[in-house]
Tab-separated table of C-alpha atoms and ligand atoms in Angstrom:
chain	number	residue	atom	x	y	z
A	372	MET	CA	5.567	2.856	41.631
A	373	LYS	CA	8.224	3.655	39.249
A	374	PRO	CA	7.030	4.940	35.780
A	375	LEU	CA	6.916	2.590	32.625
A	376	SER	CA	9.562	3.152	29.958
A	377	THR	CA	8.990	5.744	27.533
A	378	LYS	CA	10.731	3.815	24.831
A	379	HIS	CA	7.649	2.447	23.217
A	380	GLN	CA	5.157	4.790	24.311
A	381	ALA	CA	5.183	6.302	20.857
A	382	ILE	CA	3.750	2.760	19.519
A	383	GLU	CA	0.056	3.220	18.289
A	384	GLU	CA	-2.654	0.436	18.918
A	385	SER	CA	-3.622	-0.944	15.900
A	386	LYS	CA	-6.037	1.304	14.107
A	387	THR	CA	-8.340	-1.476	12.849
A	388	LEU	CA	-9.062	-2.712	16.267
A	389	ALA	CA	-11.918	0.102	16.805
A	390	ILE	CA	-13.691	-0.813	13.958
A	391	ASN	CA	-13.131	-4.473	14.681
A	392	ALA	CA	-14.558	-3.938	18.135
A	393	LYS	CA	-17.797	-1.995	17.033
A	394	ALA	CA	-18.541	-4.674	14.688
A	395	ASN	CA	-17.924	-7.318	17.285
A	396	ALA	CA	-20.176	-5.399	19.622
A	397	LEU	CA	-23.145	-5.847	16.708
A	398	LYS	CA	-22.544	-9.250	16.314
A	399	ALA	CA	-22.939	-10.114	19.971
A	400	ASP	CA	-26.307	-8.017	19.823
A	401	GLY	CA	-27.400	-10.455	17.262
A	402	VAL	CA	-27.048	-8.401	13.845
A	403	THR	CA	-25.795	-9.781	10.976
A	404	VAL	CA	-22.747	-8.023	10.166
A	405	ILE	CA	-21.045	-8.144	6.424
A	406	ASN	CA	-17.208	-8.269	7.292
A	407	PHE	CA	-14.985	-6.942	4.747
A	408	LEU	CA	-11.998	-6.421	7.278
A	409	SER	CA	-10.511	-9.810	7.193
A	410	GLY	CA	-6.580	-9.809	6.569
A	411	GLU	CA	-6.867	-13.460	6.404
A	412	PRO	CA	-7.999	-15.882	3.980
A	413	ASP	CA	-11.328	-17.705	5.187
A	414	PHE	CA	-9.972	-20.988	3.798
A	415	PRO	CA	-9.163	-23.893	6.345
A	416	THR	CA	-5.457	-24.873	5.918
A	417	PRO	CA	-5.136	-27.611	3.296
A	418	GLU	CA	-5.584	-31.115	4.753
A	419	PRO	CA	-2.432	-32.440	3.871
A	420	ILE	CA	-0.567	-29.643	6.014
A	421	ARG	CA	-2.908	-30.189	8.988
A	422	ASN	CA	-2.301	-34.164	8.834
A	423	LYS	CA	1.545	-33.582	8.596
A	424	ALA	CA	1.340	-31.547	11.822
A	425	ILE	CA	-0.723	-34.100	13.196
A	426	ASP	CA	1.560	-37.048	12.471
A	427	PHE	CA	4.157	-34.918	13.850
A	428	ILE	CA	2.858	-34.662	17.220
A	429	LYS	CA	1.752	-38.159	17.400
A	430	GLN	CA	5.632	-38.893	17.312
A	431	GLY	CA	5.869	-37.276	20.547
A	432	HIS	CA	9.081	-35.442	20.330
A	433	VAL	CA	8.186	-31.794	19.832
A	434	ARG	CA	11.595	-30.145	21.052
A	435	TYR	CA	13.372	-26.739	20.738
A	436	THR	CA	15.202	-26.664	17.370
A	437	ALA	CA	17.911	-24.485	16.053
A	438	THR	CA	16.897	-20.847	16.013
A	439	PRO	CA	16.966	-20.081	12.379
A	440	GLY	CA	14.925	-23.476	11.726
A	441	ILE	CA	15.318	-27.327	10.963
A	442	PRO	CA	17.670	-27.796	8.199
A	443	GLU	CA	15.111	-29.833	6.113
A	444	LEU	CA	12.771	-26.439	6.260
A	445	LYS	CA	15.804	-23.921	5.361
A	446	GLN	CA	16.268	-26.146	2.297
A	447	ALA	CA	12.576	-26.358	1.187
A	448	ILE	CA	12.808	-22.498	1.501
A	449	VAL	CA	16.216	-22.469	-0.633
A	450	ASP	CA	14.171	-24.990	-3.122
A	451	LYS	CA	11.443	-22.565	-3.255
A	452	PHE	CA	13.341	-19.506	-3.799
A	453	ALA	CA	15.376	-21.220	-6.947
A	454	ARG	CA	11.774	-22.735	-8.323
A	455	ASP	CA	9.587	-19.555	-7.901
A	456	ASN	CA	11.813	-16.334	-7.752
A	457	HIS	CA	15.190	-17.841	-9.773
A	458	LEU	CA	16.955	-16.681	-6.716
A	459	ARG	CA	19.907	-18.825	-5.415
A	460	TYR	CA	20.678	-18.865	-1.547
A	461	GLU	CA	22.729	-21.329	0.578
A	462	PRO	CA	20.484	-22.655	3.842
A	463	ASN	CA	22.798	-20.125	6.239
A	464	GLN	CA	21.077	-17.307	4.565
A	465	ILE	CA	17.649	-18.122	5.498
A	466	ILE	CA	15.974	-17.809	8.662
A	467	VAL	CA	12.884	-18.982	9.661
A	468	SER	CA	10.313	-16.911	12.150
A	469	SER	CA	7.177	-16.847	13.858
A	470	GLY	CA	5.457	-15.106	11.109
A	471	ALA	CA	6.949	-12.838	8.019
A	472	LYS	CA	5.990	-10.205	11.042
A	473	GLN	CA	8.856	-11.088	13.053
A	474	SER	CA	11.201	-11.200	10.227
A	475	LEU	CA	10.395	-7.875	9.566
A	476	TYR	CA	10.806	-6.950	13.130
A	477	ASN	CA	14.346	-8.702	13.023
A	478	ALA	CA	15.380	-7.191	9.914
A	479	LEU	CA	14.573	-3.625	10.889
A	480	GLN	CA	16.055	-4.025	14.278
A	481	VAL	CA	19.393	-5.244	13.084
A	482	LEU	CA	19.489	-2.627	10.289
A	483	CYS	CA	18.371	0.393	12.135
A	484	GLU	CA	20.341	3.092	13.837
A	485	PRO	CA	18.461	5.501	16.281
A	486	GLU	CA	17.101	8.609	13.710
A	487	ASP	CA	18.179	6.372	10.816
A	488	GLU	CA	14.843	6.951	8.108
A	489	VAL	CA	13.188	4.128	6.743
A	490	LEU	CA	11.030	4.612	3.390
A	491	ILE	CA	7.747	3.504	3.145
A	492	ALA	CA	5.188	3.662	0.394
A	493	SER	CA	1.798	5.083	1.516
A	494	PRO	CA	-0.918	3.832	1.822
A	495	TYR	CA	0.950	1.434	3.905
A	496	TRP	CA	0.369	-1.970	6.111
A	497	THR	CA	-0.508	-0.656	9.167
A	498	SER	CA	2.317	-2.285	11.074
A	499	TYR	CA	5.086	-0.890	9.035
A	500	PRO	CA	5.620	2.421	10.620
A	501	GLU	CA	5.256	0.899	13.944
A	502	LEU	CA	7.951	-1.675	13.282
A	503	VAL	CA	10.354	1.293	12.105
A	504	LYS	CA	9.307	3.301	15.453
A	505	LEU	CA	10.317	-0.349	17.437
A	506	ALA	CA	13.622	-0.192	15.764
A	507	GLY	CA	14.245	3.468	16.743
A	508	ALA	CA	13.938	5.016	13.495
A	509	VAL	CA	12.021	6.938	11.584
A	510	PRO	CA	9.532	6.285	8.932
A	511	VAL	CA	9.415	8.485	5.793
A	512	PHE	CA	6.248	8.158	3.917
A	513	ILE	CA	6.036	8.175	-0.090
A	514	ASP	CA	2.808	9.001	-1.305
A	515	THR	CA	1.168	6.622	-4.195
A	516	SER	CA	-2.571	7.647	-4.125
A	517	ASP	CA	-2.371	9.655	-7.000
A	518	THR	CA	0.002	6.855	-8.928
A	519	ASP	CA	-2.374	3.930	-8.834
A	520	PHE	CA	-0.847	2.863	-5.847
A	521	ILE	CA	2.359	1.959	-7.589
A	522	LEU	CA	5.704	3.659	-6.100
A	523	ASP	CA	7.022	6.194	-8.341
A	524	ALA	CA	10.999	6.274	-8.075
A	525	SER	CA	11.408	9.976	-8.599
A	526	ARG	CA	9.367	10.520	-5.700
A	527	MET	CA	11.470	7.771	-3.760
A	528	GLU	CA	14.697	9.706	-4.842
A	529	ALA	CA	13.176	13.128	-3.642
A	530	ALA	CA	12.443	11.732	-0.337
A	531	ILE	CA	16.259	10.364	0.496
A	532	THR	CA	18.368	12.180	3.035
A	533	ASP	CA	21.563	11.502	4.352
A	534	ASN	CA	20.023	9.393	7.190
A	535	THR	CA	18.018	7.046	4.855
A	536	LYS	CA	18.969	3.348	5.522
A	537	ALA	CA	16.221	1.529	4.016
A	538	ILE	CA	13.112	1.052	1.990
A	539	ILE	CA	10.318	-1.250	2.310
A	540	ILE	CA	8.308	-2.487	-0.675
A	541	ASN	CA	5.447	-4.489	-0.880
A	542	SER	CA	4.256	-6.168	-3.891
A	543	PRO	CA	1.606	-7.615	-4.063
A	544	ASN	CA	0.626	-4.891	-1.627
A	545	ASN	CA	-1.844	-4.902	1.332
A	546	PRO	CA	-3.907	-2.481	1.541
A	547	THR	CA	-3.913	-1.657	-2.083
A	548	GLY	CA	-3.651	-4.657	-4.051
A	549	ALA	CA	-1.166	-3.320	-6.569
A	550	VAL	CA	1.085	-5.561	-8.029
A	551	TYR	CA	4.647	-3.671	-9.249
A	552	PRO	CA	5.585	-3.901	-12.688
A	553	LYS	CA	9.236	-5.010	-13.390
A	554	ALA	CA	10.111	-1.516	-14.805
A	555	THR	CA	8.940	0.091	-11.718
A	556	LEU	CA	11.175	-2.410	-9.364
A	557	ASP	CA	13.684	-1.795	-11.790
A	558	ALA	CA	13.408	2.082	-11.323
A	559	ILE	CA	13.418	1.254	-7.374
A	560	GLY	CA	16.220	-0.849	-7.374
A	561	HIS	CA	18.626	1.934	-9.321
A	562	VAL	CA	17.597	4.512	-6.750
A	563	ALA	CA	18.644	2.157	-4.042
A	564	THR	CA	21.762	1.122	-5.524
A	565	ARG	CA	22.829	4.875	-6.227
A	566	HIS	CA	22.213	5.810	-2.635
A	567	ASP	CA	23.234	2.770	-0.801
A	568	LEU	CA	19.760	1.741	0.539
A	569	PHE	CA	18.746	-1.491	1.863
A	570	ILE	CA	15.524	-2.987	0.793
A	571	ILE	CA	13.429	-5.129	2.765
A	572	SER	CA	10.796	-6.762	0.331
A	573	ASP	CA	7.878	-8.371	1.719
A	574	GLU	CA	6.486	-10.738	-0.611
A	575	ILE	CA	4.144	-12.518	1.402
A	576	TYR	CA	0.845	-11.998	-1.338
A	577	GLU	CA	3.084	-13.622	-4.095
A	578	LYS	CA	0.780	-16.360	-4.923
A	579	LEU	CA	-2.284	-14.185	-4.986
A	580	ILE	CA	-1.771	-12.201	-8.181
A	581	TYR	CA	-4.797	-11.840	-10.530
A	582	GLN	CA	-3.228	-9.380	-13.132
A	583	GLY	CA	0.693	-9.477	-13.946
A	584	GLU	CA	3.332	-11.311	-12.613
A	585	HIS	CA	5.637	-11.284	-9.600
A	586	HIS	CA	9.031	-10.201	-9.538
A	587	SER	CA	11.307	-10.398	-6.488
A	588	ILE	CA	13.383	-7.172	-6.749
A	589	ALA	CA	16.306	-9.259	-5.327
A	590	GLY	CA	16.554	-11.013	-8.725
A	591	LEU	CA	16.832	-7.866	-11.000
A	592	SER	CA	20.800	-7.468	-10.061
A	593	ASP	CA	23.562	-8.931	-8.360
A	594	ASP	CA	23.888	-5.545	-6.467
A	595	LEU	CA	19.771	-5.879	-5.705
A	596	TYR	CA	20.399	-9.390	-4.441
A	597	ARG	CA	23.414	-8.389	-1.962
A	598	ARG	CA	20.942	-5.182	-0.762
A	599	THR	CA	17.409	-7.064	-0.356
A	600	ILE	CA	16.204	-8.968	2.563
A	601	VAL	CA	13.253	-10.846	1.105
A	602	VAL	CA	10.522	-11.810	3.664
A	603	ASN	CA	7.896	-14.258	2.929
A	604	GLY	CA	5.689	-16.365	4.756
A	605	LEU	CA	2.931	-19.047	4.729
A	606	SER	CA	0.072	-17.375	6.158
A	607	LYS	CA	-1.669	-16.234	3.086
A	608	ALA	CA	-0.796	-18.457	0.490
A	609	TYR	CA	-1.500	-21.437	2.380
A	610	ALA	CA	-4.319	-20.287	4.881
A	611	MET	CA	-1.941	-20.623	7.796
A	612	THR	CA	-2.442	-17.397	9.413
A	613	GLY	CA	-2.495	-19.128	12.884
A	614	TRP	CA	0.154	-21.256	12.781
A	615	ARG	CA	2.712	-18.536	12.802
A	616	LEU	CA	5.291	-18.859	10.147
A	617	GLY	CA	7.533	-16.647	8.210
A	618	TYR	CA	11.045	-16.053	6.850
A	619	ALA	CA	13.506	-14.120	5.232
A	620	ALA	CA	16.641	-14.680	2.922
A	621	ALA	CA	19.606	-12.346	3.129
A	622	SER	CA	23.322	-11.910	3.336
A	623	LYS	CA	24.729	-14.466	5.761
A	624	ASP	CA	26.077	-11.968	8.326
A	625	LEU	CA	22.632	-10.370	8.486
A	626	VAL	CA	20.780	-13.493	8.849
A	627	LYS	CA	23.463	-14.341	11.532
A	628	LEU	CA	22.387	-10.967	13.423
A	629	MET	CA	18.834	-11.779	13.010
A	630	ALA	CA	19.129	-15.286	14.272
A	631	ASN	CA	21.138	-13.867	17.422
A	632	LEU	CA	18.257	-11.581	17.877
A	633	GLN	CA	15.588	-14.005	17.943
A	634	SER	CA	17.759	-16.797	19.953
A	635	HIS	CA	17.014	-14.442	22.786
A	636	ALA	CA	13.837	-13.120	21.890
A	637	THR	CA	11.445	-16.120	20.921
A	638	SER	CA	13.842	-18.873	19.549
A	639	ASN	CA	12.753	-21.329	16.924
A	640	ALA	CA	9.154	-20.892	15.246
A	641	SER	CA	7.149	-23.348	16.579
A	642	THR	CA	8.581	-27.008	15.690
A	643	VAL	CA	4.983	-28.366	14.857
A	644	THR	CA	4.648	-25.323	12.492
A	645	GLN	CA	8.010	-25.908	10.933
A	646	HIS	CA	7.240	-29.416	10.178
A	647	ALA	CA	3.730	-28.610	8.503
A	648	ALA	CA	5.663	-26.053	6.328
A	649	LEU	CA	7.594	-28.615	4.727
A	650	GLU	CA	4.491	-30.084	3.528
A	651	ALA	CA	3.387	-26.865	2.633
A	652	LEU	CA	6.229	-25.899	0.412
A	653	MET	CA	7.133	-29.177	-0.525
A	654	GLY	CA	3.715	-30.900	-1.041
A	655	ASP	CA	0.974	-30.456	-4.025
A	656	GLN	CA	0.451	-26.748	-4.413
A	657	HIS	CA	-3.046	-27.489	-6.147
A	658	PRO	CA	-4.790	-26.091	-3.024
A	659	VAL	CA	-2.863	-22.753	-3.198
A	660	ALA	CA	-4.232	-22.473	-6.902
A	661	VAL	CA	-7.703	-23.362	-5.869
A	662	MET	CA	-7.736	-20.608	-3.371
A	663	ARG	CA	-6.340	-18.361	-5.853
A	664	ASP	CA	-8.889	-18.784	-8.072
A	665	ALA	CA	-11.526	-18.416	-5.873
A	666	PHE	CA	-10.254	-14.895	-4.589
A	667	ALA	CA	-10.055	-13.996	-8.457
A	668	LYS	CA	-13.668	-14.666	-9.132
A	669	ARG	CA	-14.701	-12.780	-5.581
A	670	ARG	CA	-12.555	-10.060	-6.831
A	671	HIS	CA	-14.325	-9.856	-9.875
A	672	VAL	CA	-17.726	-9.577	-8.229
A	673	MET	CA	-16.621	-7.149	-5.432
A	674	LYS	CA	-14.508	-4.703	-7.969
A	675	GLU	CA	-17.525	-5.300	-10.566
A	676	ALA	CA	-20.116	-4.074	-7.884
A	677	VAL	CA	-17.957	-1.269	-6.240
A	678	ASP	CA	-17.295	0.352	-9.706
A	679	ASN	CA	-21.272	0.302	-10.493
A	680	ILE	CA	-21.787	2.544	-7.375
A	681	ASP	CA	-21.896	5.989	-8.479
A	682	GLY	CA	-19.979	7.799	-6.079
A	683	LEU	CA	-17.520	4.924	-5.165
A	684	SER	CA	-14.100	3.831	-7.682
A	685	SER	CA	-11.686	1.353	-7.057
A	686	ALA	CA	-7.869	1.107	-8.001
A	687	PRO	CA	-6.872	-1.758	-10.325
A	688	ALA	CA	-5.938	-4.408	-7.084
A	689	SER	CA	-4.196	-6.811	-9.335
A	690	GLY	CA	-3.348	-9.048	-6.169
A	691	ALA	CA	-3.545	-9.990	-2.391
A	692	PHE	CA	-7.381	-9.825	-1.392
A	693	TYR	CA	-8.216	-6.146	-0.762
A	694	LEU	CA	-10.095	-3.411	-2.939
A	695	MET	CA	-9.094	0.444	-1.921
A	696	VAL	CA	-12.349	2.122	-2.678
A	697	ASP	CA	-12.262	6.131	-2.905
A	698	VAL	CA	-14.960	7.457	-1.049
A	699	SER	CA	-13.954	11.107	-1.570
A	700	SER	CA	-16.967	12.115	-3.871
A	701	LEU	CA	-18.891	11.276	-0.794
A	702	PHE	CA	-17.388	13.770	1.416
A	703	GLY	CA	-19.776	17.029	2.194
A	704	LYS	CA	-22.950	14.836	1.692
A	705	ARG	CA	-25.433	14.028	4.602
A	706	HIS	CA	-27.160	11.082	6.020
A	707	GLY	CA	-29.557	12.546	8.272
A	708	ASP	CA	-27.763	15.187	10.463
A	709	THR	CA	-24.376	13.750	9.951
A	710	VAL	CA	-22.043	15.310	7.652
A	711	ILE	CA	-19.457	13.118	5.964
A	712	GLU	CA	-15.966	14.899	6.146
A	713	ASN	CA	-13.637	11.593	5.730
A	714	ALA	CA	-13.456	8.172	5.200
A	715	THR	CA	-13.778	7.231	8.996
A	716	ASP	CA	-17.204	8.852	8.528
A	717	VAL	CA	-17.943	6.694	5.745
A	718	ALA	CA	-16.961	3.477	7.457
A	719	THR	CA	-18.773	4.365	10.503
A	720	LEU	CA	-22.094	5.082	8.503
A	721	PHE	CA	-21.533	1.840	6.404
A	722	LEU	CA	-21.319	0.081	9.694
A	723	GLU	CA	-24.110	1.660	12.045
A	724	LYS	CA	-26.775	2.164	9.036
A	725	LYS	CA	-26.097	-0.666	7.303
A	726	HIS	CA	-23.889	-3.236	9.057
A	727	VAL	CA	-21.228	-3.444	6.652
A	728	ALA	CA	-17.836	-3.292	7.930
A	729	VAL	CA	-14.792	-1.699	6.061
A	730	VAL	CA	-11.456	-0.371	7.401
A	731	PRO	CA	-11.233	3.354	6.962
A	732	GLY	CA	-7.999	4.190	5.071
A	733	VAL	CA	-6.655	6.187	8.319
A	734	ALA	CA	-5.383	2.776	9.312
A	735	PHE	CA	-3.100	2.904	6.179
A	736	GLY	CA	-2.203	6.629	6.098
A	737	ALA	CA	-4.848	7.685	3.641
A	738	ASP	CA	-7.891	9.311	4.725
A	739	HIS	CA	-9.961	9.193	1.139
A	740	VAL	CA	-10.295	5.366	0.818
A	741	VAL	CA	-11.475	2.643	2.476
A	742	ARG	CA	-10.278	-1.064	2.387
A	743	MET	CA	-12.783	-3.759	1.434
A	744	SER	CA	-11.479	-7.208	2.006
A	745	TYR	CA	-12.653	-10.212	-0.155
A	746	ALA	CA	-11.527	-12.785	1.868
A	747	THR	CA	-15.152	-13.592	2.520
A	748	SER	CA	-18.077	-15.512	0.525
A	749	GLU	CA	-19.189	-14.195	-2.898
A	750	ALA	CA	-22.710	-14.267	-1.218
A	751	ASP	CA	-21.694	-11.900	1.473
A	752	ILE	CA	-19.651	-9.552	-1.127
A	753	ILE	CA	-23.013	-9.078	-2.937
A	754	GLU	CA	-25.081	-8.234	-0.121
A	755	GLY	CA	-22.450	-6.073	1.674
A	756	LEU	CA	-22.361	-3.914	-1.727
A	757	SER	CA	-26.024	-3.893	-2.088
A	758	ARG	CA	-26.546	-2.630	1.451
A	759	ILE	CA	-23.569	-0.158	0.400
A	760	ARG	CA	-25.716	1.063	-2.698
A	761	HIS	CA	-28.712	1.206	-0.465
A	762	LEU	CA	-26.834	3.941	1.718
A	763	ILE	CA	-25.250	5.764	-0.879
A	764	HIS	CA	-28.995	6.548	-2.722
A	765	GLN	CA	-30.093	8.013	0.940
A	766	LEU	CA	-27.097	10.602	0.863
A	767	ARG	CA	-28.301	13.869	0.178
B	239	PLP	N1	3.433	-8.438	5.352
B	239	PLP	C1	1.848	-7.782	5.076
B	239	PLP	C2	1.999	-7.017	4.043
B	239	PLP	C3	0.651	-8.282	5.668
B	239	PLP	O1	-0.449	-7.947	5.244
B	239	PLP	C4	1.027	-9.389	6.755
B	239	PLP	C5	-0.302	-9.787	7.621
B	239	PLP	O2	-1.408	-9.482	7.502
B	239	PLP	C6	2.397	-9.726	7.367
B	239	PLP	C7	3.011	-9.211	6.578
B	239	PLP	C8	2.255	-10.756	8.136
B	239	PLP	O3	2.174	-11.872	8.148
B	239	PLP	P1	2.564	-13.083	8.988
B	239	PLP	O4	1.222	-13.690	9.708
B	239	PLP	O5	3.428	-14.034	8.514
B	239	PLP	O6	3.097	-12.540	10.255
């Protein structure tokens, strides 16, 4: 047989898969695993949203729609940007996709030429480098691990070459929980303007902030409005991960190219989901506040427990539902015959000895940390961290 294409062979499988598979195997053996891996809210999708979808299905006309989305939903997104972000868009500047991930994919495909460089703050969401590579471009990382996971604009400027095309920013951030202050966004914006870079601003955790407030970089100046593609979606704010709905806002020309690409790849986002999304964006926002408040409480419980364990420390984590925990002070210690060399060894010990699953930082380009998700019950947070405390006491 002829060989498969070499085009995508550099794309890596998700680094979280291995630890997930191990945790699932333990569970299948009847072990009670405390799971701090989750990248999605553990709440059900609010009932009015589910009911809207059911009503739409009952009407029986589940058809294709225009590729960039039904007009009512594009208008609801325009209204959302005006209400929440003071951003003014026309409906032809909006494209609805099957998840924010597809919006990011579309944006990078239409922006990048082969060899273009795209800046990414590290630690990073695991898909960014692969999405950049899928577009034929080159990811370039800017370390934030010694700046409280906030991107430093002078480091950004130092990373720019003649080939730099764009920067991806993500605030509130997965995996670090960092929320960028307005002054940081201003500084990033000035560098982007000076070097004529596009900005892809992934704002999917916008509604999950516990300290500080959300600013969309697109709103900071007219120039930044023009050079920014804002990406957002319903997965995290409305507990709708499985429904697959994301959207992007940008210049009309860029959105047109994204729509052309999407029209041949997947067409419109699910028609049922688009109708449910109308309820999410236009209906009562109280369920979002209830989920946010629950996350705020769990964050407090998790952060306090982590910071009270000798050998662990965590960054501020002002948003999203993740805590980045520095485990580097455990390196060189032993558990029985095992010597801990890196964060992957720490995650393996937590799982194998105490049945607590965390994501090793290598999945995000940082090997001194593990990511703990608090998208799980308070009882599990308390139990999981008590198990971790016991394990750390056993280290020599
Ligand atoms: N961006 C970030 C930072 C994420 O963490 C995720 C999901 O984990 C996404 C985008 C993708 O979201 P969606 O479910 O809308 O594709």
